[in-house]
mmCIF file of C-alpha atoms and ligand atoms in Angstrom:
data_model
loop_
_atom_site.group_PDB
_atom_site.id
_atom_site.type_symbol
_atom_site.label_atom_id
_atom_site.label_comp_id
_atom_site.label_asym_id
_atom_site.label_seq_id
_atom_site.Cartn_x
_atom_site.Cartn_y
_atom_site.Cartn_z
ATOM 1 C CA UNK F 1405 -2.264 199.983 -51.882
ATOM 2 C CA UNK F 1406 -0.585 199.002 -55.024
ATOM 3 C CA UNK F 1407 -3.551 201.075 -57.187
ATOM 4 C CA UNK F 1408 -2.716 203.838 -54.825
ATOM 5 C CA UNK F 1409 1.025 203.701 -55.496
ATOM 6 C CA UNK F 1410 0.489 203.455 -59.161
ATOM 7 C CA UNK F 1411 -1.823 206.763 -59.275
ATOM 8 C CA UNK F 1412 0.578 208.792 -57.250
ATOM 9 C CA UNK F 1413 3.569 207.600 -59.437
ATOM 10 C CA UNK F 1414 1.447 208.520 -62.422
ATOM 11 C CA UNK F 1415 0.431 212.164 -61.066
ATOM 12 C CA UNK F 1416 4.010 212.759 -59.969
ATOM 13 C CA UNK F 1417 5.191 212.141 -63.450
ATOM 14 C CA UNK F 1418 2.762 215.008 -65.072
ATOM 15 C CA UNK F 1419 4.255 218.292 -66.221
ATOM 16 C CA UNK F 1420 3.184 221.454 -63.370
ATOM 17 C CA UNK F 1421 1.322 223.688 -64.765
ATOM 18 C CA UNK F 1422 2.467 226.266 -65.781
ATOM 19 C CA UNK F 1423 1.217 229.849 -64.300
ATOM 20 C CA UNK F 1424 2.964 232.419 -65.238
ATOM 21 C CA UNK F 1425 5.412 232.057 -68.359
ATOM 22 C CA UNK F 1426 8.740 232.806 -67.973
ATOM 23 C CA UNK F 1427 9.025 236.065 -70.080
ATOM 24 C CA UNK F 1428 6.138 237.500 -68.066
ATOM 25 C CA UNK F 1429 8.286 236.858 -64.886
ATOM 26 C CA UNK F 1430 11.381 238.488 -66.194
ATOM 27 C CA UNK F 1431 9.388 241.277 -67.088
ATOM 28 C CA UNK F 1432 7.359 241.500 -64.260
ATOM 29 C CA UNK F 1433 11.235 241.274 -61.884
ATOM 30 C CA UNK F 1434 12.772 243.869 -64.640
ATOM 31 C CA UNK F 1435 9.530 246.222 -63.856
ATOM 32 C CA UNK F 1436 9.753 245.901 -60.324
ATOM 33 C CA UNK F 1437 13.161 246.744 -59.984
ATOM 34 C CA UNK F 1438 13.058 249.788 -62.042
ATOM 35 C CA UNK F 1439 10.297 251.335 -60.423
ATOM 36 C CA UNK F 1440 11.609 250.561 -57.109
ATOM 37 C CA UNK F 1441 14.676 253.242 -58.629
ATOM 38 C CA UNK F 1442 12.309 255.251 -60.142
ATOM 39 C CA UNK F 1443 10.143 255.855 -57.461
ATOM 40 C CA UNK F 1444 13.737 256.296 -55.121
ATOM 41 C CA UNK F 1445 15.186 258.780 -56.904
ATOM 42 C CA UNK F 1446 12.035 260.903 -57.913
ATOM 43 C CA UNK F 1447 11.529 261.092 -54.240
ATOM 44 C CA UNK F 1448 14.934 263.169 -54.188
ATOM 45 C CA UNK F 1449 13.902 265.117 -56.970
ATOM 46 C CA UNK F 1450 11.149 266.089 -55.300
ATOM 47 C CA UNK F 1451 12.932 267.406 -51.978
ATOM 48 C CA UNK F 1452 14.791 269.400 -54.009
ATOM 49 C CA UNK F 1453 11.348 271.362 -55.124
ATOM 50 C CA UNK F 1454 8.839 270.046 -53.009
ATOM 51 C CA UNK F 1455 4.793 270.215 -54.166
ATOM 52 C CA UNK F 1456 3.377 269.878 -50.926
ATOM 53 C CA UNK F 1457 4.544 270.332 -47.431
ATOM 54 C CA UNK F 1458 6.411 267.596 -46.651
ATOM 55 C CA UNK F 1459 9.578 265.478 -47.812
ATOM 56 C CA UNK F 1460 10.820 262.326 -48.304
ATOM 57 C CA UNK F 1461 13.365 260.903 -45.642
ATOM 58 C CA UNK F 1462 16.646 260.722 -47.050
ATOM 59 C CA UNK F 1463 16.706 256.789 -46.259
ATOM 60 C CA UNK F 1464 14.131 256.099 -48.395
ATOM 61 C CA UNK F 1465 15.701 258.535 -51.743
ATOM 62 C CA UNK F 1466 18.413 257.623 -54.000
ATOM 63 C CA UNK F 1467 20.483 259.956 -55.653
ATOM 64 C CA UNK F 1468 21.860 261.662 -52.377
ATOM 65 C CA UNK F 1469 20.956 265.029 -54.746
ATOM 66 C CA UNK F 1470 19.109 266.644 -57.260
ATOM 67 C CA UNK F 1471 21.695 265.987 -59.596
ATOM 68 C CA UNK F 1472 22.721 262.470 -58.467
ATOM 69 C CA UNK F 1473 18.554 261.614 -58.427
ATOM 70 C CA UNK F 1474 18.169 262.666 -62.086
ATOM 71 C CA UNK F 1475 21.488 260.894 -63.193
ATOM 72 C CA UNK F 1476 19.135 257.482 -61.721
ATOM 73 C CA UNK F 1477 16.204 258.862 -63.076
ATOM 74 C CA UNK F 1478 16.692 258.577 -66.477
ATOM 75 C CA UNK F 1479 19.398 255.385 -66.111
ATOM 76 C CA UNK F 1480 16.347 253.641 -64.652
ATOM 77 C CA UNK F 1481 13.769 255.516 -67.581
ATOM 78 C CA UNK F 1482 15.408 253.353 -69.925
ATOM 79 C CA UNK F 1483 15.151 250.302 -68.481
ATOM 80 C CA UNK F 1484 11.404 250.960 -67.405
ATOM 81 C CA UNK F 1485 10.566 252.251 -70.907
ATOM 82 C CA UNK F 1486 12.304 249.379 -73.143
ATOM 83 C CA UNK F 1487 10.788 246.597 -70.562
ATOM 84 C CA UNK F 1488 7.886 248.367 -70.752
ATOM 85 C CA UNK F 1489 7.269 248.474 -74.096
ATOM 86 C CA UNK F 1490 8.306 244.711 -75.294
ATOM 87 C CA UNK F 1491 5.474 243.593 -72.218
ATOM 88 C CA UNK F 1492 3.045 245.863 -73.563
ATOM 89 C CA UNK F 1493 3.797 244.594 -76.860
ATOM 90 C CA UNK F 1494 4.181 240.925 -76.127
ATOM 91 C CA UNK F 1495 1.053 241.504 -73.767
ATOM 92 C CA UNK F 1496 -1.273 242.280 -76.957
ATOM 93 C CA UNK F 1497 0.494 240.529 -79.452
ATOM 94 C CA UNK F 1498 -0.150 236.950 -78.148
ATOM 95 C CA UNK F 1499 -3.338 237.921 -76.659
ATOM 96 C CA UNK F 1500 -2.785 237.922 -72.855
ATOM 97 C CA UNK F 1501 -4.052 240.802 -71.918
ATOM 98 C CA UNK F 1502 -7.055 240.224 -73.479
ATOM 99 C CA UNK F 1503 -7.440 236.303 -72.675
ATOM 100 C CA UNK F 1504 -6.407 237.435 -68.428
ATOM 101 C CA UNK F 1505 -7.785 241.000 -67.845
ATOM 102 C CA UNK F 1506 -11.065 241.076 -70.027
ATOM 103 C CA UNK F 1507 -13.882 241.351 -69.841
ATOM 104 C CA UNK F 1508 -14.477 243.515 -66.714
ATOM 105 C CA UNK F 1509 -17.733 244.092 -65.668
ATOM 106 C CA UNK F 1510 -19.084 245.992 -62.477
ATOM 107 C CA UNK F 1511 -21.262 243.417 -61.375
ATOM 108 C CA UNK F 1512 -18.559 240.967 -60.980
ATOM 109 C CA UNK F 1513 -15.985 243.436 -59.250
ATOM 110 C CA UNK F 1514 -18.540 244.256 -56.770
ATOM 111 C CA UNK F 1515 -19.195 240.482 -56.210
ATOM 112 C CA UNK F 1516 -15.316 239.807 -55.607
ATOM 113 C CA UNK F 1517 -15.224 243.163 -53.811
ATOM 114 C CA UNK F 1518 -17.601 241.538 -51.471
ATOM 115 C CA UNK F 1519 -16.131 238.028 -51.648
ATOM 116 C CA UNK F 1520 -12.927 239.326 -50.703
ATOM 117 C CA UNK F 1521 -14.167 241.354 -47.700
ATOM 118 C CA UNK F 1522 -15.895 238.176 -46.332
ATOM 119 C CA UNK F 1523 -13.102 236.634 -46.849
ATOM 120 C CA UNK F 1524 -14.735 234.143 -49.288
ATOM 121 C CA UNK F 1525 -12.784 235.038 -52.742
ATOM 122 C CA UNK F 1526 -11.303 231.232 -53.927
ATOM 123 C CA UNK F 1527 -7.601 231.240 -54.729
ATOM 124 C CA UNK F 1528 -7.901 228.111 -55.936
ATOM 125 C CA UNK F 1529 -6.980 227.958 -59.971
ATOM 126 C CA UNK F 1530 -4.319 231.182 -60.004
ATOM 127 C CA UNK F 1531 -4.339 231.212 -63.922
ATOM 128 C CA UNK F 1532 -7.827 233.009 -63.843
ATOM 129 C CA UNK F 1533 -7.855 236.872 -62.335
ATOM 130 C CA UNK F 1534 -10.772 237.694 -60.281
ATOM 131 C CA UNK F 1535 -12.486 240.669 -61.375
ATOM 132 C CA UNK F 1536 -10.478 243.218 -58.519
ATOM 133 C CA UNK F 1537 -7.356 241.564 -60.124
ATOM 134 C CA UNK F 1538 -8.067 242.614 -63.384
ATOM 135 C CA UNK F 1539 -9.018 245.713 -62.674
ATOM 136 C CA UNK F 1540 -5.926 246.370 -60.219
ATOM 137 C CA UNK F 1541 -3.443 245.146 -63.284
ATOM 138 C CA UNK F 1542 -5.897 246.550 -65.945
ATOM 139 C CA UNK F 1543 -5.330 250.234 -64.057
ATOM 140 C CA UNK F 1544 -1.521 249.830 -62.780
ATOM 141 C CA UNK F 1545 -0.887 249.200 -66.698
ATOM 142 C CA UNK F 1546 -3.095 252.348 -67.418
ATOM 143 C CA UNK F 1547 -1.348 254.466 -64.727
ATOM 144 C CA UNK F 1548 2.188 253.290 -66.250
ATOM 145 C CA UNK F 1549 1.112 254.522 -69.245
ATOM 146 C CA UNK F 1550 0.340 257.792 -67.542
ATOM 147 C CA UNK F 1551 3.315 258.272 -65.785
ATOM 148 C CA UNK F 1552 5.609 257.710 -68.860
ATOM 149 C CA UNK F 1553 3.567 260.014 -70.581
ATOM 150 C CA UNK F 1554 3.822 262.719 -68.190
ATOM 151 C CA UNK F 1555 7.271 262.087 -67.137
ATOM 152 C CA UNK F 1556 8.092 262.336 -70.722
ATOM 153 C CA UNK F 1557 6.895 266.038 -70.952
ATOM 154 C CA UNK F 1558 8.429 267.681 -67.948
ATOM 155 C CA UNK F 1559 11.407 266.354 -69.067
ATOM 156 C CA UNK F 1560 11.173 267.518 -72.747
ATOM 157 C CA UNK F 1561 8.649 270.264 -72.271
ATOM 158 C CA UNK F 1562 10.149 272.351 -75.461
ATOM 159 C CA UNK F 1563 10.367 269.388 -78.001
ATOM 160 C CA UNK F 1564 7.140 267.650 -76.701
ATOM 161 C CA UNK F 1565 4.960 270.726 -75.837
ATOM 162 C CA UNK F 1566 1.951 269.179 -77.481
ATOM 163 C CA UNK F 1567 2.293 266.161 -74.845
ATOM 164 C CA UNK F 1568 2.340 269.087 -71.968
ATOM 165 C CA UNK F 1569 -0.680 270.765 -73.858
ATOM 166 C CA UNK F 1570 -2.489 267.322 -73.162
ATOM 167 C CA UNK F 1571 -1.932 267.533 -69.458
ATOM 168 C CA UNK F 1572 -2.795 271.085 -69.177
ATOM 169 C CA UNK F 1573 0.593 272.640 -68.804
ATOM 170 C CA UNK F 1574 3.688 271.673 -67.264
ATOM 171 C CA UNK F 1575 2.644 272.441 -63.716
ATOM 172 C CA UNK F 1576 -0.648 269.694 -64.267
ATOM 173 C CA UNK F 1577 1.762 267.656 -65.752
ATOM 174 C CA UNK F 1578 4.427 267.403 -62.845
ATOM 175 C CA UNK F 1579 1.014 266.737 -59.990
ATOM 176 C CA UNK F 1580 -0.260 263.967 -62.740
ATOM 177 C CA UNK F 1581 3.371 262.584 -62.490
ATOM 178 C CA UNK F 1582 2.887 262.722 -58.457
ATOM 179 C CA UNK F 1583 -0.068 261.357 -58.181
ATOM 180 C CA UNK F 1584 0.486 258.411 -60.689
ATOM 181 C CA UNK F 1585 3.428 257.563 -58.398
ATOM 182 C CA UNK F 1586 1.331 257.741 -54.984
ATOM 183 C CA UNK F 1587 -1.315 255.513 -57.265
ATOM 184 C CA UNK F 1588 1.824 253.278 -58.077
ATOM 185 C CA UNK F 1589 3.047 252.953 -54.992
ATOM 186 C CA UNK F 1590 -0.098 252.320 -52.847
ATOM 187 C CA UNK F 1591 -0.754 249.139 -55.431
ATOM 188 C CA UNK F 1592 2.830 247.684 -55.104
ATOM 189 C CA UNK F 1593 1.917 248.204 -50.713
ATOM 190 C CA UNK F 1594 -1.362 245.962 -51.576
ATOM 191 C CA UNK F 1595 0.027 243.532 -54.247
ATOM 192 C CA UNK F 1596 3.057 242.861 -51.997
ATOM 193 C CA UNK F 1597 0.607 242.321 -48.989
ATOM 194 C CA UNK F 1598 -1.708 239.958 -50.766
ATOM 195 C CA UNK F 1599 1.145 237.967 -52.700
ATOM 196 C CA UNK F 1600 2.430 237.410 -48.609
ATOM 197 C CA UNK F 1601 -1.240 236.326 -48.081
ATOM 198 C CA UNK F 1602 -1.164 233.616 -50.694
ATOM 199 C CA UNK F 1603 2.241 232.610 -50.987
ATOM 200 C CA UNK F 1604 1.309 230.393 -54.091
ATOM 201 C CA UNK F 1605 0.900 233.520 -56.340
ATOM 202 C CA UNK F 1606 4.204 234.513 -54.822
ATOM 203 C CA UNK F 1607 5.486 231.156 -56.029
ATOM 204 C CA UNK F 1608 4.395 231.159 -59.018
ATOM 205 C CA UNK F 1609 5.707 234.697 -60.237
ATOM 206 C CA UNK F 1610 9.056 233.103 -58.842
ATOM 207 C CA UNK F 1611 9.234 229.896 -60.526
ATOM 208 C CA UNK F 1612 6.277 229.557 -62.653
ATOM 209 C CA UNK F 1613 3.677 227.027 -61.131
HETATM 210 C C1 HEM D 106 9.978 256.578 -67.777
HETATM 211 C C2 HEM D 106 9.547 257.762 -67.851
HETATM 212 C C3 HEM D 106 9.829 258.858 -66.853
HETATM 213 C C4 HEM D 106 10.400 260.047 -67.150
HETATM 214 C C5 HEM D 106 10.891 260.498 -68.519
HETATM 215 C C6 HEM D 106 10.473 260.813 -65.929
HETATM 216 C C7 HEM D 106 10.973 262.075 -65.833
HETATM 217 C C8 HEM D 106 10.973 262.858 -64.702
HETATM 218 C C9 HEM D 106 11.498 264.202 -64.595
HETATM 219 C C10 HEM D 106 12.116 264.995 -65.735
HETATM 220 C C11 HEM D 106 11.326 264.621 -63.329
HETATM 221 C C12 HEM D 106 11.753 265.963 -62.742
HETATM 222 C C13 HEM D 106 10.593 266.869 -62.620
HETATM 223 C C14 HEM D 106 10.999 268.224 -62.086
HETATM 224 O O1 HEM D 106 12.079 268.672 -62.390
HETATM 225 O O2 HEM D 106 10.203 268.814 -61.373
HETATM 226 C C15 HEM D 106 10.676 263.555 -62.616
HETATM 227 C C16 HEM D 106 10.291 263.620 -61.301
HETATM 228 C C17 HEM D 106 9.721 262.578 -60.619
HETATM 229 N N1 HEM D 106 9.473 261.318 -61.079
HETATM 230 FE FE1 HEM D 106 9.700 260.700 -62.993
HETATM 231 N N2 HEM D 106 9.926 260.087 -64.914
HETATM 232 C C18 HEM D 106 9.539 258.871 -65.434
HETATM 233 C C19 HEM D 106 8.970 257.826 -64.743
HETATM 234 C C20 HEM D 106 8.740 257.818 -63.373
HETATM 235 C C21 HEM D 106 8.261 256.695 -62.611
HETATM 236 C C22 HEM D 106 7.947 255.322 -63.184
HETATM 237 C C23 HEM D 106 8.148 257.095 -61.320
HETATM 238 C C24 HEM D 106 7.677 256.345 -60.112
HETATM 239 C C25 HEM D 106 6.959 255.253 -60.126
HETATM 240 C C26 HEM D 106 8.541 258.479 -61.252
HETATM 241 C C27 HEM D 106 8.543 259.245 -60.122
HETATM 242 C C28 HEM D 106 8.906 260.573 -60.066
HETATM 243 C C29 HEM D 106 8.759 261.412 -58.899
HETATM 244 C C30 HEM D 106 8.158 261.016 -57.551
HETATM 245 C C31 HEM D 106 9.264 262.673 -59.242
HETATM 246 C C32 HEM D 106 9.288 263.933 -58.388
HETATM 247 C C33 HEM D 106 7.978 264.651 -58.670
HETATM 248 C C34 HEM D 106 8.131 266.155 -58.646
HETATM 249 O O3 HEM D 106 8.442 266.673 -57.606
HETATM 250 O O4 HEM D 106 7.907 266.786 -59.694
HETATM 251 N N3 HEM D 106 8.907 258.878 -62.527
HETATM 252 N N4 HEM D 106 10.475 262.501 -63.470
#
């Protein structure tokens, strides 16, 4: 008993580890709450000119009009962009990206592909990414890239008309800009979902362990 006592005491008394460092979490928060405006308000943009045949329910825009939307727009631009770019930064600079989202190889997605349909992928040590992980993050960076990019040169087509050269033209460029969002939004449906699934992760982009 008194063993017992004196290894629990002991294990109490150790630092948590810690998961996710605090300047990933306030830029991961920052991110999420930007995009959540972006994504808002470039629904109303949208209704005001729409690509396909449908719209966006008012409930779910921001903006309440074209003009109001793009006021948000670009309020929200510069808080994606500057976060943005100090993570992407940081992210290379002290060598997470590379530690946490490399290497990817196809043999191991498809073996966590498969894990995770049989229910069988471990959760267990949340510091490592499975491969589907880091390709999910590897690609939701990528696509934020994109969507910068291409939101960048409909909105300066004049100034930046090389950028809208590289997307074939400012019409390719606005359905690149769509489709990055769709791509955007369908991962924060899934990464929401599975951070309810294991509320450790969840945890641990809250607090840190
Ligand atoms: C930070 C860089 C960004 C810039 C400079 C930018 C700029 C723009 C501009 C100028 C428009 C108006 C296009 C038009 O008049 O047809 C627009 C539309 C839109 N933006 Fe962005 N945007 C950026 C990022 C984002 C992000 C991060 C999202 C969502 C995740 C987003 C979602 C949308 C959507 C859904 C539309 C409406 C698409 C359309 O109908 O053309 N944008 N953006």
């Amino acid at each position: 008993m008194s063993s017992l006592a004196a290894t629990d005491s002991s294990a109490s008394r150790e630092p948590a580890k810690v998961i996710q460092p605090a300047w990933v979490r306030a830029m991961h928060w920052t991110n999420a709450f930007a995009m959540i405006l972006m994504i808002m308000s470039g629904w109303q943009i949208y209704n005001a000119s729409p690509l396909f045949g449908f719209r966006f329910a008012s409930s779910i825009t921001l903006g309440g009009w074209l003009g109001g939307a793009l006021l948000w727009h670009f309020a929200a631009m510069w808080l994606l962009m500057v976060n943005g770019l100090i993570y992407l930064i940081t992210g290379f600079a002290t060598g997470r990206f590379r530690k946490k989202l490399l290497p990817i190889t196809p043999s191991g997605v498809v073996s966590d592909v498969k894990a995770a349909l049989t229910f069988k992928l471990a959760h267990d040590d949340l510091s490592k990414y499975n491969y589907v992980q880091k390709l999910l993050y590897a690609g939701i960076i990528a696509v934020g890239v994109v969507i910068v990019l291409s939101g960048l040169s409909i909105w300066k087509p004049v100034q930046l008309s090389w950028l809208v050269a590289l997307f074939g033209g400012y019409d390719w460029a606005r359905y690149v800009h769509f489709f990055c969002m769709s791509a955007i939004v369908l991962f924060l449906i899934v990464h929401v979902v599975l951070a309810l699934l294991v509320p450790k992760s969840l945890r641990a982009m809250i607090i840190g362990r």
